[in-house]
XYZ file of C-alpha atoms in Angstrom:
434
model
C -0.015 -0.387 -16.681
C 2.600 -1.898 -13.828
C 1.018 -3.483 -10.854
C 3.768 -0.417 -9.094
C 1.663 1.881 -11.229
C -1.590 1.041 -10.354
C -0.238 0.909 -6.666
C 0.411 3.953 -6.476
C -2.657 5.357 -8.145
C -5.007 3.270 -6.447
C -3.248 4.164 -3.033
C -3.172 7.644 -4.068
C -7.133 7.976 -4.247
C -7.395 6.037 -1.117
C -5.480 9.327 0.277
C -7.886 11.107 -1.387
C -11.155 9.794 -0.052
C -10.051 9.764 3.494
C -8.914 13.382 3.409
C -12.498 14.528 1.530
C -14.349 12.250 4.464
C -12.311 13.836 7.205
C -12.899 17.480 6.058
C -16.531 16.889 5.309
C -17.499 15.728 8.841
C -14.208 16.230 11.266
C -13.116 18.965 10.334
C -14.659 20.888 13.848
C -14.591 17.507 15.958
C -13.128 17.878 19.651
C -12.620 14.217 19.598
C -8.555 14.166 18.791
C -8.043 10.400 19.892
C -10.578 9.626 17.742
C -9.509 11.762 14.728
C -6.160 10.237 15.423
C -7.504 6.929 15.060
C -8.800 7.663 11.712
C -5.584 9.112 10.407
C -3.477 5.954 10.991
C -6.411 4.001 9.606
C -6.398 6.290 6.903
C -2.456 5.847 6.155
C -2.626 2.140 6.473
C -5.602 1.610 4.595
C -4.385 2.872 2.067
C -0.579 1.967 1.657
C -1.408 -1.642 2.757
C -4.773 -3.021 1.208
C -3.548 -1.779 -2.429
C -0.684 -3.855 -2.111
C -2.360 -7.091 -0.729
C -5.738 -7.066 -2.695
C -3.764 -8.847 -6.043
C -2.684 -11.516 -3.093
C -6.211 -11.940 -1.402
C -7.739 -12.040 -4.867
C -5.609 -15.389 -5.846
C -6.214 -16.695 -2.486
C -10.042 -16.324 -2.870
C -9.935 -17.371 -6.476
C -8.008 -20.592 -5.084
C -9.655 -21.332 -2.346
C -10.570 -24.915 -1.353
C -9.111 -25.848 -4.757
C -6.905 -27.809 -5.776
C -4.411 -26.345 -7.464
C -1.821 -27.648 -9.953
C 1.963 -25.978 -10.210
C 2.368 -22.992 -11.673
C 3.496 -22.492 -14.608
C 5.760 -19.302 -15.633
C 6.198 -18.457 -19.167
C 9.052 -15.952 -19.812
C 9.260 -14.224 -22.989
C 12.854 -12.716 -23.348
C 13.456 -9.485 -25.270
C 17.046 -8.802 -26.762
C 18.668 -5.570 -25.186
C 18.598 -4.346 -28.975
C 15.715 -4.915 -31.705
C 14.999 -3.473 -34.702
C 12.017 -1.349 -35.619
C 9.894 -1.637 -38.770
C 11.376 1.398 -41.571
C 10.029 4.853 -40.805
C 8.152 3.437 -37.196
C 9.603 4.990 -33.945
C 9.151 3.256 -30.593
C 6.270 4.501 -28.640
C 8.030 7.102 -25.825
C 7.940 4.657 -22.309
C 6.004 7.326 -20.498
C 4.971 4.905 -17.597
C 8.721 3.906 -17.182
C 9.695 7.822 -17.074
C 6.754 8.880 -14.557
C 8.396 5.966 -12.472
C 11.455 7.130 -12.875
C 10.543 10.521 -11.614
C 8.363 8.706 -8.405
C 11.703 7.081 -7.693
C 13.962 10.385 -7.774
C 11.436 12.177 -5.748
C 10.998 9.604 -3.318
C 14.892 9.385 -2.832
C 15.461 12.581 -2.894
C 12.703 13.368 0.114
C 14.045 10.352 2.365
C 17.775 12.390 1.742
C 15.797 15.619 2.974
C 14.514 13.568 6.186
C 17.964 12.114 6.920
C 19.420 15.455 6.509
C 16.799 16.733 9.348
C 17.759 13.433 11.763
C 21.618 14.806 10.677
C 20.702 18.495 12.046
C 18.893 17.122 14.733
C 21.866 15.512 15.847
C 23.919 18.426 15.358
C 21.328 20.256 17.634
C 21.547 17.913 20.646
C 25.429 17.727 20.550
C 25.883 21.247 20.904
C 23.335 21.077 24.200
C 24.717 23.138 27.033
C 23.447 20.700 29.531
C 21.122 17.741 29.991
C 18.236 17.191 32.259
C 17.174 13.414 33.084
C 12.936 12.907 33.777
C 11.550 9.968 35.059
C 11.013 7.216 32.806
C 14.023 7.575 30.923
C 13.267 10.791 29.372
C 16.381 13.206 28.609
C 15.934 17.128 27.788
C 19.008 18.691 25.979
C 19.320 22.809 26.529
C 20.365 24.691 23.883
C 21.484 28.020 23.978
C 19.708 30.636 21.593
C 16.226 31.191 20.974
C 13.344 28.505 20.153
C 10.647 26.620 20.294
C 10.999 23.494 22.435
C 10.420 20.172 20.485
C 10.554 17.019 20.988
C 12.070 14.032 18.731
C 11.857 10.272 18.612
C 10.716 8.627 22.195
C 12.679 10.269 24.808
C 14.147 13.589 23.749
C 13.235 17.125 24.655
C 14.908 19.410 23.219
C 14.632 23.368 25.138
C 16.377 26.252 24.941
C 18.210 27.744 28.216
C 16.428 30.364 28.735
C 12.684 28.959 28.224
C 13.647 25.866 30.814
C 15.127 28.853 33.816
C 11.527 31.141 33.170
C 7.875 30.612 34.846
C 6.811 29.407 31.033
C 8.854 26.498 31.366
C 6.317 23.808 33.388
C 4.013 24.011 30.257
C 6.394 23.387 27.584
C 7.313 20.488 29.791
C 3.825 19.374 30.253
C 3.031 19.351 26.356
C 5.873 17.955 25.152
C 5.586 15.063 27.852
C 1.992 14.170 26.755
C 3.731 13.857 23.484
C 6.002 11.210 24.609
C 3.584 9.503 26.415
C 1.126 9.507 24.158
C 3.900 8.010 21.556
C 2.719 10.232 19.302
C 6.498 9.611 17.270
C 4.684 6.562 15.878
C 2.040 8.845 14.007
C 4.830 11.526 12.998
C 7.010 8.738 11.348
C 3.867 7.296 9.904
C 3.072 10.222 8.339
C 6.870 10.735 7.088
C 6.025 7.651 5.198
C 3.367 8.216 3.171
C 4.718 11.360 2.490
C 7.978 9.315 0.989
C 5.542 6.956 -0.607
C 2.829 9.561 -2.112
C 4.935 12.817 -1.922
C 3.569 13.659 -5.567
C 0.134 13.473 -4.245
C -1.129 16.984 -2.405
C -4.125 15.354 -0.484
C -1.117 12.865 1.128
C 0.059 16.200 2.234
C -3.009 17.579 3.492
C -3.797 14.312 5.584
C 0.341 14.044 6.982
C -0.663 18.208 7.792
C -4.192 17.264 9.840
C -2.510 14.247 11.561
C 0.023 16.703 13.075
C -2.293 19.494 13.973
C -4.503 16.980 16.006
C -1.206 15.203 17.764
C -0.873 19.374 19.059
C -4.520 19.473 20.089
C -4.149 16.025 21.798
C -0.993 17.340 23.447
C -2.694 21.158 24.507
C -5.577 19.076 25.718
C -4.124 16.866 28.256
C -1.723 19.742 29.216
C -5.463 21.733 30.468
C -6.600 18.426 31.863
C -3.506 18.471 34.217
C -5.368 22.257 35.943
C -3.249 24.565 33.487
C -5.603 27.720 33.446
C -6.529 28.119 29.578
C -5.704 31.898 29.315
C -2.190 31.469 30.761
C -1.255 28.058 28.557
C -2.409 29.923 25.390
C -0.382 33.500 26.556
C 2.656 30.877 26.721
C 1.960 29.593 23.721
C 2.305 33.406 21.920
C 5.090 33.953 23.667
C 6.964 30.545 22.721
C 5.814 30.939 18.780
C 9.126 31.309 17.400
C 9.869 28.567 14.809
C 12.228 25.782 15.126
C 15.006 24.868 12.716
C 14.450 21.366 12.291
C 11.208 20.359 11.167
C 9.687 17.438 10.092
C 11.045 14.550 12.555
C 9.872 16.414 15.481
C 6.817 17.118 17.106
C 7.191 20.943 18.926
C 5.307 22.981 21.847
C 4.921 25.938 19.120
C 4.006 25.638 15.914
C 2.364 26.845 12.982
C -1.398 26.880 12.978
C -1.269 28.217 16.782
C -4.493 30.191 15.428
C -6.308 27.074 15.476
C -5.091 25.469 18.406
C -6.110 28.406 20.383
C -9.603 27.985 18.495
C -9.457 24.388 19.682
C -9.274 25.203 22.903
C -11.805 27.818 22.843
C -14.886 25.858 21.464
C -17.010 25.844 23.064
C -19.826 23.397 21.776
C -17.982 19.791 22.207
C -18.376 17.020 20.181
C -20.278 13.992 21.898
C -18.036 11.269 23.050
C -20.496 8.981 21.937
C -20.095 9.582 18.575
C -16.118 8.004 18.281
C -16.830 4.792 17.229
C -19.429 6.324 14.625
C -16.200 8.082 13.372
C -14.207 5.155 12.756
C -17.254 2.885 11.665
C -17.725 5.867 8.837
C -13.768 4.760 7.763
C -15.189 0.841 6.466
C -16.998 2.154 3.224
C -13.493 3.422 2.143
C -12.077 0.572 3.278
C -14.213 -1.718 1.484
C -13.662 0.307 -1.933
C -10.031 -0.141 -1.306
C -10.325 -4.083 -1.289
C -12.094 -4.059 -4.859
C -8.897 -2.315 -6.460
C -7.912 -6.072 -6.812
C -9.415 -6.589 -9.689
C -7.838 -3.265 -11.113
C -4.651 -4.376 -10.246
C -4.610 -7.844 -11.630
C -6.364 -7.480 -14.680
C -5.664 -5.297 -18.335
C -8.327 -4.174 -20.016
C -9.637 -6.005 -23.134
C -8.857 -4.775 -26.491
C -9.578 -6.450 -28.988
C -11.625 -9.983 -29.332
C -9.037 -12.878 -30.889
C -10.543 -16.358 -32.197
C -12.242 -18.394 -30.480
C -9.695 -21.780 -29.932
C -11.259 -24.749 -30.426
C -12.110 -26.006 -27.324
C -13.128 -29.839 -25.731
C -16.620 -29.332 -24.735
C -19.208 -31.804 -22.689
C -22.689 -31.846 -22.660
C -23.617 -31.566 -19.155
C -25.285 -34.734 -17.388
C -26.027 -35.609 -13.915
C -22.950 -36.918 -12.490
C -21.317 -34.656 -10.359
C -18.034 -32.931 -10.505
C -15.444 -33.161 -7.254
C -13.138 -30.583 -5.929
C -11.551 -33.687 -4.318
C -11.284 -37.185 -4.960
C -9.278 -40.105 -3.049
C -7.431 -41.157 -5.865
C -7.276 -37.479 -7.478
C -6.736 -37.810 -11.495
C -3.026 -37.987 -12.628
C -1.478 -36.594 -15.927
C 0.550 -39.466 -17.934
C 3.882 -39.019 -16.767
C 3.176 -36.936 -13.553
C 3.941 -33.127 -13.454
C 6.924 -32.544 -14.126
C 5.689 -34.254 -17.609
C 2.626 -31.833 -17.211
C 4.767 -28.743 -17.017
C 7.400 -29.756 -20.069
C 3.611 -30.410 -22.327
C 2.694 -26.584 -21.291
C 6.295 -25.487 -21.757
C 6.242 -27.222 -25.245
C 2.890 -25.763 -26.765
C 2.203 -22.437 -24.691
C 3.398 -19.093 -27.049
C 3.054 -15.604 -26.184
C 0.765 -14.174 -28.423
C 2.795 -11.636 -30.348
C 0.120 -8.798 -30.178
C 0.068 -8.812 -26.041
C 3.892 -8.879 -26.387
C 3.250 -5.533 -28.422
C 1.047 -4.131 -26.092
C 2.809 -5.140 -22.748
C 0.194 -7.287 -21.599
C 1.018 -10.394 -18.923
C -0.490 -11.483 -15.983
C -1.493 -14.510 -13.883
C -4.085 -16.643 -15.939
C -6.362 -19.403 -13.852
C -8.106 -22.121 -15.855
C -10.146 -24.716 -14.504
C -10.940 -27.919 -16.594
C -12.724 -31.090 -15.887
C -10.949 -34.357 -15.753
C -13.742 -36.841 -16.896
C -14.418 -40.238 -16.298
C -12.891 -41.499 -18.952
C -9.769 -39.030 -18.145
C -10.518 -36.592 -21.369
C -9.990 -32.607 -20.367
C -13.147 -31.124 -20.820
C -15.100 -27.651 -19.931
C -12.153 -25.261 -20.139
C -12.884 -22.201 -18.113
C -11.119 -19.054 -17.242
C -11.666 -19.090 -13.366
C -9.003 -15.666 -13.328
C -8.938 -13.715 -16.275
C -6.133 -11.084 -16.835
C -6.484 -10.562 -21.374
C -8.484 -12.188 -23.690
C -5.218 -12.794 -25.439
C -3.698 -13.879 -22.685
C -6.847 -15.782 -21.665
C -7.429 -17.845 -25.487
C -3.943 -18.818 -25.318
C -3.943 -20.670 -21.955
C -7.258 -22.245 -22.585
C -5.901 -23.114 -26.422
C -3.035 -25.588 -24.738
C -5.772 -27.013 -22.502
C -7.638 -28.159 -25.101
C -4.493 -30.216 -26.826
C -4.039 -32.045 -23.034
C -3.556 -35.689 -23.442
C -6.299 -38.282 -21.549
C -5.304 -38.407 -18.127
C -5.740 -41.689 -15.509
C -9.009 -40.724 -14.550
C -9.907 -39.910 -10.362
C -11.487 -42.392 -7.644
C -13.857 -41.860 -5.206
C -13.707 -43.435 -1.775
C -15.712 -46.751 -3.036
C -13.280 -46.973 -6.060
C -15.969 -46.045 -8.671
C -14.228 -43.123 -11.226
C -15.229 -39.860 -10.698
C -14.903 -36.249 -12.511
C -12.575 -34.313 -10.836
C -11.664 -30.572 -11.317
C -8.823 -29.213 -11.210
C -7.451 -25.096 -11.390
C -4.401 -24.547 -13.365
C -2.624 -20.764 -13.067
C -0.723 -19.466 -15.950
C 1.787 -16.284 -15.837
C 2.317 -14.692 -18.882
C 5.622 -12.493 -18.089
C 8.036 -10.967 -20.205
C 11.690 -9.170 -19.491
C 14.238 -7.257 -21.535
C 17.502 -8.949 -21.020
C 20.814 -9.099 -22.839
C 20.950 -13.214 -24.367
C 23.823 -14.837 -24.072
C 26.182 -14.947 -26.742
C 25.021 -19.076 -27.362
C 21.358 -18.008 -26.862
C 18.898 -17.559 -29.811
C 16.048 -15.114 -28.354
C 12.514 -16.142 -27.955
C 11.048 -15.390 -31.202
């Protein structure tokens, strides 16, 4: 599978896990900033550690090494090839279930730009404007409506709710939705929607994250002395849905059933028990920062050869990640890289079965500047894998490493490999990579 591939599926059961946690034990929880904590955590968790662990993996595997240049070894494909008789090409299912992420994801940021479009449509048929302190403009619409708000600064209220005794409250929740720049969560939800929109339990998370932004708002609208029984009477009477959904964040909306159930509960959750909630968010966490192996490495599938290999019994002089005088390849590297250009092939069978990847080796550099004790420090196929330590084992003797006294010294050094492969047209002069 793509590293895109694995992305998303990895990323998609990070989605997953946080929504199961958060309706196993939050699911009653009067703590909204909390819970709204956990959300964003949850959305960037997920979209972000699935797409650095392959990057913190070679950094780890790397680490304090030192590290020779890489090496890239393209394979080219002609745009046409020819099939054995009676054999059909396997059906690319991977490419077409990409194909179809990338539609849908196109086709949902067109639906949220055609919102921001009617949005824009709504505010420049306003009948007036109110300016608020801090910047803060509310459009009036004629018609009826919910009152919502949009992006930092904008309220947008109809006429007739703004001139009646309801309109302090809408004005109340809608500014604890600006100042709690609650936008930030909205749009961050937006986004994993774009990025996961396939997935349902993306859904369900973007759909909590909202309802708690309403408690949050409802909540510091009762802190300010609003008496509960007239805010939630407002409430009924203001529960007529708005036409543009999605960008904005409103004073009614749906689920009013269990904001007024919010508001009513009466056994409260303990404050003390916030950072509990977000400490519970690590394990997940943690579980997403393993998917690195998953997302660097194929699965093995069949066992090639053994290469023949430079071994060396083991003795008691020890082996340096450093030297002074560090050990030096006849030629220098750019000699280095034209020997590993030279002898490296891509094994036909991981050509067949898509296979490439960033191989690591780490040999020894002896005393006597032989290669010796080929290892696979990062290992992505055994294919893949035989092949890069094959071409170590052919290495010419290198000028051998010095220690600070200028006594020789065995030196190690790490060598990464990618094994990579493209379908492109060759030029009309070319020959293709056979």
């Amino acid at each position: 599978m793509s590293t895109l591939s694995l992305y998303l599926l990895w990323s998609g059961l990070g989605v997953m896990l946080f929504y199961l946690l958060e309706r196993l034990l939050f699911s009653k929880s009067t703590l909204f900033t909390a819970r709204r904590v956990y959300y964003l955590a949850a959305i960037v968790v997920s979209l972000l550690l699935p797409a650095l662990s392959p990057l913190l993996s070679d950094r780890i595997a790397d680490a304090g090494k030192e590290a020779l240049p890489a090496l890239t070894l393209t394979y080219r494909l002609p745009e046409f090839f020819v099939t054995e008789v009676g054999s059909r090409s396997p059906l690319p299912w991977e490419s077409i279930l990409l194909g179809v992420w990338g539609w849908g994801t196109v086709l949902y940021v067109l639906r949220l730009m055609g919102g921001s479009l009617k949005l824009r449509q709504i505010t420049a048929k306003a009948v007036g404007h109110e300016e608020l302190p801090g910047g803060i403009r509310v459009h009036l619409i004629e018609g009826e409506g919910s009152p919502f708000t949009y992006g930092s600064r904008h309220i947008v209220m109809p006429v007739d709710l703004y001139e009646s005794d309801t309109a302090g409250n809408a004005l109340r929740h809608e500014m604890a939705h600006i100042r709690g720049r609650h936008f930030i969560d909205l749009y961050l939800g937006l986004f994993l929607k774009a990025i996961q929109w396939w997935n349902p339990f993306a859904w369900g998370l973007a759909a909590l994250q909202d309802s708690n932004l309403e408690y949050l708002a409802d909540a510091q609208v009762l802190k300010s002395g609003v008496q509960k029984r007239q805010y939630q009477l407002h409430l009924l009477r203001s529960s007529i849905g708005s036409s543009a959904d999605s960008l904005m964040l409103s004073f009614s909306m749906n689920h009013l059933k269990k904001r007024v159930t919010m508001m009513n509960q009466k056994h409260r959750t303990l404050k003390g028990l916030a950072a509990g909630y977000a400490l519970i968010a690590l394990p997940v966490a943690a579980l997403m920062l393993m998917s690195a192996s998953l997302l660097t490495a194929e699965p093995a599938e069949t066992t090639p050869a053994s290469p023949t290999i430079l071994t060396r019994v083991p003795d008691d002089d020890p082996v340096y990640e450093y030297a002074e005088v560090m050990p030096a390849y006849p030629g220098g590297q750019e000699a280095m890289l034209a020997f590993l250009s030279d002898n490296i092939k891509y094994p036909e069978e991981a050509v067949k079965k898509d296979i490439q990847g960033r191989v690591v080796v780490t040999f020894v550099v002896d005393k006597d500047g032989t290669v010796t004790e080929p290892k696979i420090a990062h290992s992505v196929h055994e294919l893949l894998d035989a092949e890069a330590l094959r071409v170590i084992s052919l290495m010419p003797k290198w000028t051998p490493g010095k220690n600070d006294k200028g006594e020789t010294v065995r030196v190690r050094f790490h060598l990464p490999v990618t094994f990579a492969f493209k379908q492109t047209a060759p030029d009309k002069d070319e020959t293709p990579a056979k």
